[in-house]
Amino acid sequence: MFSYYLKLALISLRKTPFLSLLMIMTIAIGIGATMTTYTVSYLLQKDPIPTKSDRLFNVRLNSYGPDKPFNISQGKEVPPFILTYQDAINLQNAKQGVNQTPLGSFKIMTRTTEQSITEAKMTPIRSTYRDMFNMFEVPFKFGGAWDEIADQDGLQVAVISSELNDKLFGGENSVGKSLLLGNLQYRVVGVTDDWYPIPKFFDYRTRAFNKPRDVIVPFQTQINNELWTGSDVSYQCWKEPADDSFSAILASECVWVSYWVELNSAAERNNYMDFLVNYSMEQREYGRFLREPLHQLFNVKEQLIERKIIKDDGNVAVWLAFAFLAVCLLNCMAMMVAKFHGRAGEVGLRRAVGASKQDIITQFTVETCIIGLLGGILGLLLAQIGLSVTAQLYSHLYAEMLEMTAGIVIMTVLLAVVSAVTFGLLPTLHAAKVQPSSQLKSL
Amino acid sequence: MLSMRHLSKAYYTDTIKTQALQPFDLSIEQGEFVAVIGPSGSGKTTFLNITGLLEDFCGGSYELDGVNVEKLNDKAKSKLRNEKVGFIFQSFNLIPELNLYDNVDMPLRYRKLSSKDRHERIMDALNKVGLASRKAHYPSQLSGGQQQRVAIARAIAGKPSFLLADEPTGNLDSKMADGIMELLKDINAQGTSIVMVTHDAQQAVKAQRIIEIRDGMLSERKNYDKAIA
């Protein structure tokens, strides 16, 4: 029977091609606009690390001097979102979390040992402890994280992205091969495997939707080799360093190191906060931490909202998009009423030859399903166009990031079908109510 | 096999009650050919719609092939209509987008028949009306008389007990009308009861019984010539 209804639906669509196309287009435009907005919102605001986002914390210490606070927000003093080098190292040595790491960064000319110096490219580098790989769930294609000794001694080892591995080593297993960062030779110990956390919660706001850096080296390597790129770090001081040397920066009260800790559970947050307060009290003995101990721990979502990477506005844009879809569907419903009204004669005849109201409802519902399905498929194409336009408009978003997931594709088509059937229900019920005897003289 | 007792029908608006059919008794036996005559607006079509379960009645009782239809729900009524009744309309009421085969198939689709069964019934019905060779044609490619033959094929494909015909020759010239009447008589001769509403005296006299409806009053006429006059 379904195939019969399908056949009737296709005949009906062919009978009124303009009206049918108009209905399909109306649904497609609504679905396209809604799903473009929803996809962008979903991809940009989804939990980048769902297994542990509630127990992964950005650490903030109120290490600023007594004269003025780091910042005031809504009348309240706010500690810096980055730490001094000495605090980062102290927290690292204290090992109070399951995993913890400072995050540093710099830029340097990078090439393989086989490439000439002219082929070197300026490359942004991430510096960190090995804990980061486990903490941020970094997948590996080849090799793995460096060992603890590399962390302690600042060995010249590197983990590179699979993309860089493709470019420099033709995609082969490059573990053990060498890379030149500046003049220094680094040994590749691991190649990451398509690691694109969205948003990149541990980075600066302006970089939250960029790909992770292609080269990751031990934090201590950056320190040992005095690798510093002023333009690549957020660097703020309440007291200038003693001189311009790198060691003076390390010993100074200048903040520039982002710090993350993973705890066993979200409940351990208070314990870690107590630890931070105790730590700052101890530091007072050295004349530091003279302000209130307004230290803060932000879990991943809090960090994303506080850094204004995502908005905590209940997705107004998505609601507006769904409202637009509802308007489109109401228009479509009006067209369905007109279309089905024109078929009252056929309904009357079918009722006369033995179709029940239920049969008529099923027949028309199959037709609205087809309209919804076609609208959904066309809407999917429009949404793809919408996404590629969005990716071009916002150049900080990389194109692959704005691709619909299989789940969203299925959801788009389903949404179109369900919406069409729901909004088609009223016209369908209306059509099924036709008094057959009133129609049979006029077909 | 069709029995109506004290059956009546009235239409109501906010303030006015219009009695379309006064209470009447009527029985029609298997194989009868009954003509229903009367002036326009007298209630003939209302009578036919009630007989074919397309309209509800207000009072009395109605049994169709031993089934009391009064308390049937929509689904059961539709099933009974599908199995027991075939309709033939003045304006043929074929679906223009469906070919003859699919038009005749329509009532069979609402029964749980195998496609082989359906095919046999459709071809049998089209053969009976002499249009089997044109099964792939569309209604617009046929003359009025041929279209009415298709409508008759559709009505008899389900092998109903009753054919209800509402002015089946009303839109046809006399030659075509005679052809349709011959066909209906053949069908009747094979045992199918026919109730035919008509204005045409020439056609009415071909029925075995004539029922006249005037101002909602239903009465039987034994003397055909008088009734028509």
PDB file of C-alpha atoms in Angstrom, chain B residues 51-218:
ATOM      1  CA  THR B  51     -28.053   3.966   0.475  1.00  0.00           C
ATOM      2  CA  GLY B  52     -24.327   4.057  -0.403  1.00  0.00           C
ATOM      3  CA  LEU B  53     -23.341   4.966   3.189  1.00  0.00           C
ATOM      4  CA  LEU B  54     -21.968   8.322   2.066  1.00  0.00           C
ATOM      5  CA  GLU B  55     -24.373  10.216   4.298  1.00  0.00           C
ATOM      6  CA  ASP B  56     -25.846   9.455   7.692  1.00  0.00           C
ATOM      7  CA  PHE B  57     -29.594   9.255   8.212  1.00  0.00           C
ATOM      8  CA  CYS B  58     -31.496  10.772  11.106  1.00  0.00           C
ATOM      9  CA  GLY B  59     -34.085   8.239  12.129  1.00  0.00           C
ATOM     10  CA  GLY B  60     -35.035   4.631  11.457  1.00  0.00           C
ATOM     11  CA  SER B  61     -32.844   1.675  10.642  1.00  0.00           C
ATOM     12  CA  TYR B  62     -30.915   0.429   7.640  1.00  0.00           C
ATOM     13  CA  GLU B  63     -29.578  -3.060   7.011  1.00  0.00           C
ATOM     14  CA  LEU B  64     -27.261  -3.716   4.085  1.00  0.00           C
ATOM     15  CA  ASP B  65     -26.713  -7.388   3.357  1.00  0.00           C
ATOM     16  CA  GLY B  66     -27.758  -8.198   6.912  1.00  0.00           C
ATOM     17  CA  VAL B  67     -25.452  -5.614   8.513  1.00  0.00           C
ATOM     18  CA  ASN B  68     -27.083  -2.883  10.589  1.00  0.00           C
ATOM     19  CA  VAL B  69     -25.132   0.168   9.431  1.00  0.00           C
ATOM     20  CA  GLU B  70     -26.375   2.558  12.097  1.00  0.00           C
ATOM     21  CA  LYS B  71     -23.647   1.944  14.651  1.00  0.00           C
ATOM     22  CA  LEU B  72     -20.734   1.330  12.319  1.00  0.00           C
ATOM     23  CA  ASN B  73     -17.711   3.602  12.629  1.00  0.00           C
ATOM     24  CA  ASP B  74     -16.068   5.260   9.641  1.00  0.00           C
ATOM     25  CA  LYS B  75     -13.642   2.411   9.042  1.00  0.00           C
ATOM     26  CA  ALA B  76     -16.304  -0.295   9.137  1.00  0.00           C
ATOM     27  CA  LYS B  77     -18.651   1.749   6.939  1.00  0.00           C
ATOM     28  CA  SER B  78     -15.857   2.331   4.426  1.00  0.00           C
ATOM     29  CA  LYS B  79     -15.116  -1.394   4.347  1.00  0.00           C
ATOM     30  CA  LEU B  80     -18.768  -2.264   3.845  1.00  0.00           C
ATOM     31  CA  ARG B  81     -19.100   0.381   1.109  1.00  0.00           C
ATOM     32  CA  ASN B  82     -15.981  -0.937  -0.572  1.00  0.00           C
ATOM     33  CA  GLU B  83     -17.181  -4.528  -0.578  1.00  0.00           C
ATOM     34  CA  LYS B  84     -20.915  -4.164  -1.162  1.00  0.00           C
ATOM     35  CA  VAL B  85     -21.443  -0.979  -3.152  1.00  0.00           C
ATOM     36  CA  GLY B  86     -20.253   0.321  -6.517  1.00  0.00           C
ATOM     37  CA  PHE B  87     -20.914   3.934  -7.513  1.00  0.00           C
ATOM     38  CA  ILE B  88     -21.544   5.303 -10.976  1.00  0.00           C
ATOM     39  CA  PHE B  89     -21.796   9.074 -11.339  1.00  0.00           C
ATOM     40  CA  GLN B  90     -23.278  11.393 -13.920  1.00  0.00           C
ATOM     41  CA  SER B  91     -19.932  13.093 -14.532  1.00  0.00           C
ATOM     42  CA  PHE B  92     -17.985   9.781 -14.501  1.00  0.00           C
ATOM     43  CA  ASN B  93     -15.582  10.999 -11.782  1.00  0.00           C
ATOM     44  CA  LEU B  94     -12.459   9.412 -13.204  1.00  0.00           C
ATOM     45  CA  ILE B  95      -9.067  10.640 -11.994  1.00  0.00           C
ATOM     46  CA  PRO B  96      -7.560  12.348 -15.059  1.00  0.00           C
ATOM     47  CA  GLU B  97      -3.945  11.666 -14.030  1.00  0.00           C
ATOM     48  CA  LEU B  98      -4.495   7.901 -13.762  1.00  0.00           C
ATOM     49  CA  ASN B  99      -4.830   5.614 -16.765  1.00  0.00           C
ATOM     50  CA  LEU B 100      -7.873   3.363 -17.179  1.00  0.00           C
ATOM     51  CA  TYR B 101      -6.190   0.433 -15.458  1.00  0.00           C
ATOM     52  CA  ASP B 102      -5.308   2.516 -12.388  1.00  0.00           C
ATOM     53  CA  ASN B 103      -8.745   4.129 -12.287  1.00  0.00           C
ATOM     54  CA  VAL B 104     -10.404   0.705 -12.185  1.00  0.00           C
ATOM     55  CA  ASP B 105      -7.822  -0.407  -9.634  1.00  0.00           C
ATOM     56  CA  MET B 106      -8.859   2.302  -7.165  1.00  0.00           C
ATOM     57  CA  PRO B 107     -11.504   0.475  -5.089  1.00  0.00           C
ATOM     58  CA  LEU B 108      -9.427  -2.725  -5.129  1.00  0.00           C
ATOM     59  CA  ARG B 109      -6.496  -0.876  -3.536  1.00  0.00           C
ATOM     60  CA  TYR B 110      -8.517  -0.485  -0.347  1.00  0.00           C
ATOM     61  CA  ARG B 111      -8.870  -4.264  -0.019  1.00  0.00           C
ATOM     62  CA  LYS B 112      -6.166  -6.629   0.979  1.00  0.00           C
ATOM     63  CA  LEU B 113      -5.903  -8.343  -2.401  1.00  0.00           C
ATOM     64  CA  SER B 114      -2.781  -9.728  -4.034  1.00  0.00           C
ATOM     65  CA  SER B 115      -1.583  -7.858  -7.113  1.00  0.00           C
ATOM     66  CA  LYS B 116      -2.461 -10.951  -9.211  1.00  0.00           C
ATOM     67  CA  ASP B 117      -6.029 -10.917  -7.872  1.00  0.00           C
ATOM     68  CA  ARG B 118      -6.324  -7.221  -8.522  1.00  0.00           C
ATOM     69  CA  HIS B 119      -4.996  -7.613 -12.049  1.00  0.00           C
ATOM     70  CA  GLU B 120      -7.508 -10.367 -12.845  1.00  0.00           C
ATOM     71  CA  ARG B 121     -10.423  -8.339 -11.529  1.00  0.00           C
ATOM     72  CA  ILE B 122      -9.350  -5.185 -13.351  1.00  0.00           C
ATOM     73  CA  MET B 123      -8.934  -6.989 -16.676  1.00  0.00           C
ATOM     74  CA  ASP B 124     -12.203  -8.842 -16.178  1.00  0.00           C
ATOM     75  CA  ALA B 125     -14.046  -5.556 -15.508  1.00  0.00           C
ATOM     76  CA  LEU B 126     -12.387  -3.799 -18.468  1.00  0.00           C
ATOM     77  CA  ASN B 127     -13.241  -6.745 -20.698  1.00  0.00           C
ATOM     78  CA  LYS B 128     -16.873  -6.555 -19.637  1.00  0.00           C
ATOM     79  CA  VAL B 129     -17.077  -2.905 -20.715  1.00  0.00           C
ATOM     80  CA  GLY B 130     -15.082  -3.596 -23.894  1.00  0.00           C
ATOM     81  CA  LEU B 131     -12.087  -1.400 -23.060  1.00  0.00           C
ATOM     82  CA  ALA B 132      -9.394  -3.904 -22.044  1.00  0.00           C
ATOM     83  CA  SER B 133      -7.279  -2.986 -25.044  1.00  0.00           C
ATOM     84  CA  ARG B 134      -7.175   0.638 -23.949  1.00  0.00           C
ATOM     85  CA  LYS B 135      -6.138   0.043 -20.357  1.00  0.00           C
ATOM     86  CA  ALA B 136      -3.062   2.287 -20.682  1.00  0.00           C
ATOM     87  CA  HIS B 137      -5.063   5.214 -22.073  1.00  0.00           C
ATOM     88  CA  TYR B 138      -6.043   8.197 -20.000  1.00  0.00           C
ATOM     89  CA  PRO B 139      -9.655   9.384 -19.517  1.00  0.00           C
ATOM     90  CA  SER B 140      -9.077  12.478 -21.662  1.00  0.00           C
ATOM     91  CA  GLN B 141      -8.369  10.199 -24.652  1.00  0.00           C
ATOM     92  CA  LEU B 142     -11.846   8.653 -24.464  1.00  0.00           C
ATOM     93  CA  SER B 143     -15.368   9.742 -25.476  1.00  0.00           C
ATOM     94  CA  GLY B 144     -17.985  10.432 -22.798  1.00  0.00           C
ATOM     95  CA  GLY B 145     -19.622   7.031 -23.330  1.00  0.00           C
ATOM     96  CA  GLN B 146     -16.276   5.272 -23.027  1.00  0.00           C
ATOM     97  CA  GLN B 147     -15.447   7.206 -19.861  1.00  0.00           C
ATOM     98  CA  GLN B 148     -18.728   6.094 -18.322  1.00  0.00           C
ATOM     99  CA  ARG B 149     -17.866   2.512 -19.293  1.00  0.00           C
ATOM    100  CA  VAL B 150     -14.590   2.873 -17.389  1.00  0.00           C
ATOM    101  CA  ALA B 151     -16.525   4.211 -14.392  1.00  0.00           C
ATOM    102  CA  ILE B 152     -18.795   1.148 -14.620  1.00  0.00           C
ATOM    103  CA  ALA B 153     -15.752  -1.112 -14.815  1.00  0.00           C
ATOM    104  CA  ARG B 154     -14.441   0.587 -11.667  1.00  0.00           C
ATOM    105  CA  ALA B 155     -17.802   0.061  -9.949  1.00  0.00           C
ATOM    106  CA  ILE B 156     -18.031  -3.649 -10.816  1.00  0.00           C
ATOM    107  CA  ALA B 157     -14.329  -4.545 -10.361  1.00  0.00           C
ATOM    108  CA  GLY B 158     -14.896  -5.120  -6.656  1.00  0.00           C
ATOM    109  CA  LYS B 159     -17.855  -7.434  -7.439  1.00  0.00           C
ATOM    110  CA  PRO B 160     -20.330  -5.470  -5.275  1.00  0.00           C
ATOM    111  CA  SER B 161     -23.870  -6.577  -4.422  1.00  0.00           C
ATOM    112  CA  PHE B 162     -25.203  -3.149  -5.384  1.00  0.00           C
ATOM    113  CA  LEU B 163     -24.530  -0.659  -8.090  1.00  0.00           C
ATOM    114  CA  LEU B 164     -25.726   2.828  -7.233  1.00  0.00           C
ATOM    115  CA  ALA B 165     -25.951   4.972 -10.336  1.00  0.00           C
ATOM    116  CA  ASP B 166     -26.641   8.701 -10.139  1.00  0.00           C
ATOM    117  CA  GLU B 167     -27.876   9.873 -13.553  1.00  0.00           C
ATOM    118  CA  PRO B 168     -25.429   7.562 -15.351  1.00  0.00           C
ATOM    119  CA  THR B 169     -26.645   8.665 -18.795  1.00  0.00           C
ATOM    120  CA  GLY B 170     -27.228  12.322 -17.923  1.00  0.00           C
ATOM    121  CA  ASN B 171     -24.144  13.583 -19.733  1.00  0.00           C
ATOM    122  CA  LEU B 172     -24.434  11.319 -22.772  1.00  0.00           C
ATOM    123  CA  ASP B 173     -26.248  11.525 -26.089  1.00  0.00           C
ATOM    124  CA  SER B 174     -29.086   9.059 -26.585  1.00  0.00           C
ATOM    125  CA  LYS B 175     -27.047   6.541 -28.569  1.00  0.00           C
ATOM    126  CA  MET B 176     -24.320   6.380 -25.942  1.00  0.00           C
ATOM    127  CA  ALA B 177     -26.973   6.384 -23.205  1.00  0.00           C
ATOM    128  CA  ASP B 178     -28.613   3.334 -24.738  1.00  0.00           C
ATOM    129  CA  GLY B 179     -25.257   1.573 -24.846  1.00  0.00           C
ATOM    130  CA  ILE B 180     -24.681   2.277 -21.143  1.00  0.00           C
ATOM    131  CA  MET B 181     -28.187   1.060 -20.267  1.00  0.00           C
ATOM    132  CA  GLU B 182     -27.587  -2.161 -22.174  1.00  0.00           C
ATOM    133  CA  LEU B 183     -24.379  -2.644 -20.228  1.00  0.00           C
ATOM    134  CA  LEU B 184     -26.136  -2.019 -16.899  1.00  0.00           C
ATOM    135  CA  LYS B 185     -28.859  -4.482 -17.839  1.00  0.00           C
ATOM    136  CA  ASP B 186     -26.228  -7.095 -18.665  1.00  0.00           C
ATOM    137  CA  ILE B 187     -24.587  -6.542 -15.301  1.00  0.00           C
ATOM    138  CA  ASN B 188     -27.979  -6.761 -13.602  1.00  0.00           C
ATOM    139  CA  ALA B 189     -28.750  -9.960 -15.467  1.00  0.00           C
ATOM    140  CA  GLN B 190     -25.640 -11.480 -13.884  1.00  0.00           C
ATOM    141  CA  GLY B 191     -27.113 -10.891 -10.413  1.00  0.00           C
ATOM    142  CA  THR B 192     -25.935  -7.440  -9.336  1.00  0.00           C
ATOM    143  CA  SER B 193     -28.711  -5.240  -7.938  1.00  0.00           C
ATOM    144  CA  ILE B 194     -28.869  -1.747  -9.433  1.00  0.00           C
ATOM    145  CA  VAL B 195     -30.406   1.391  -7.994  1.00  0.00           C
ATOM    146  CA  MET B 196     -30.406   4.127 -10.597  1.00  0.00           C
ATOM    147  CA  VAL B 197     -31.436   7.721 -10.112  1.00  0.00           C
ATOM    148  CA  THR B 198     -32.592   9.236 -13.398  1.00  0.00           C
ATOM    149  CA  HIS B 199     -34.528  12.067 -14.965  1.00  0.00           C
ATOM    150  CA  ASP B 200     -34.839  10.177 -18.196  1.00  0.00           C
ATOM    151  CA  ALA B 201     -38.218   8.458 -18.613  1.00  0.00           C
ATOM    152  CA  GLN B 202     -36.885   6.360 -21.491  1.00  0.00           C
ATOM    153  CA  GLN B 203     -34.257   4.881 -19.238  1.00  0.00           C
ATOM    154  CA  ALA B 204     -36.471   4.543 -16.148  1.00  0.00           C
ATOM    155  CA  VAL B 205     -38.936   2.260 -17.873  1.00  0.00           C
ATOM    156  CA  LYS B 206     -36.127  -0.218 -18.471  1.00  0.00           C
ATOM    157  CA  ALA B 207     -35.978  -0.920 -14.702  1.00  0.00           C
ATOM    158  CA  GLN B 208     -38.040  -3.585 -12.975  1.00  0.00           C
ATOM    159  CA  ARG B 209     -39.269  -1.230 -10.266  1.00  0.00           C
ATOM    160  CA  ILE B 210     -39.713   2.503 -10.144  1.00  0.00           C
ATOM    161  CA  ILE B 211     -39.569   4.508  -6.954  1.00  0.00           C
ATOM    162  CA  GLU B 212     -40.656   8.106  -7.072  1.00  0.00           C
ATOM    163  CA  ILE B 213     -39.518  10.761  -4.645  1.00  0.00           C
ATOM    164  CA  ARG B 214     -41.466  14.008  -4.448  1.00  0.00           C
ATOM    165  CA  ASP B 215     -40.828  16.605  -1.745  1.00  0.00           C
ATOM    166  CA  GLY B 216     -39.005  14.010   0.294  1.00  0.00           C
ATOM    167  CA  MET B 217     -41.862  11.517   0.101  1.00  0.00           C
ATOM    168  CA  LEU B 218     -40.859   8.144  -1.266  1.00  0.00           C
TER     169      LEU B 218
END
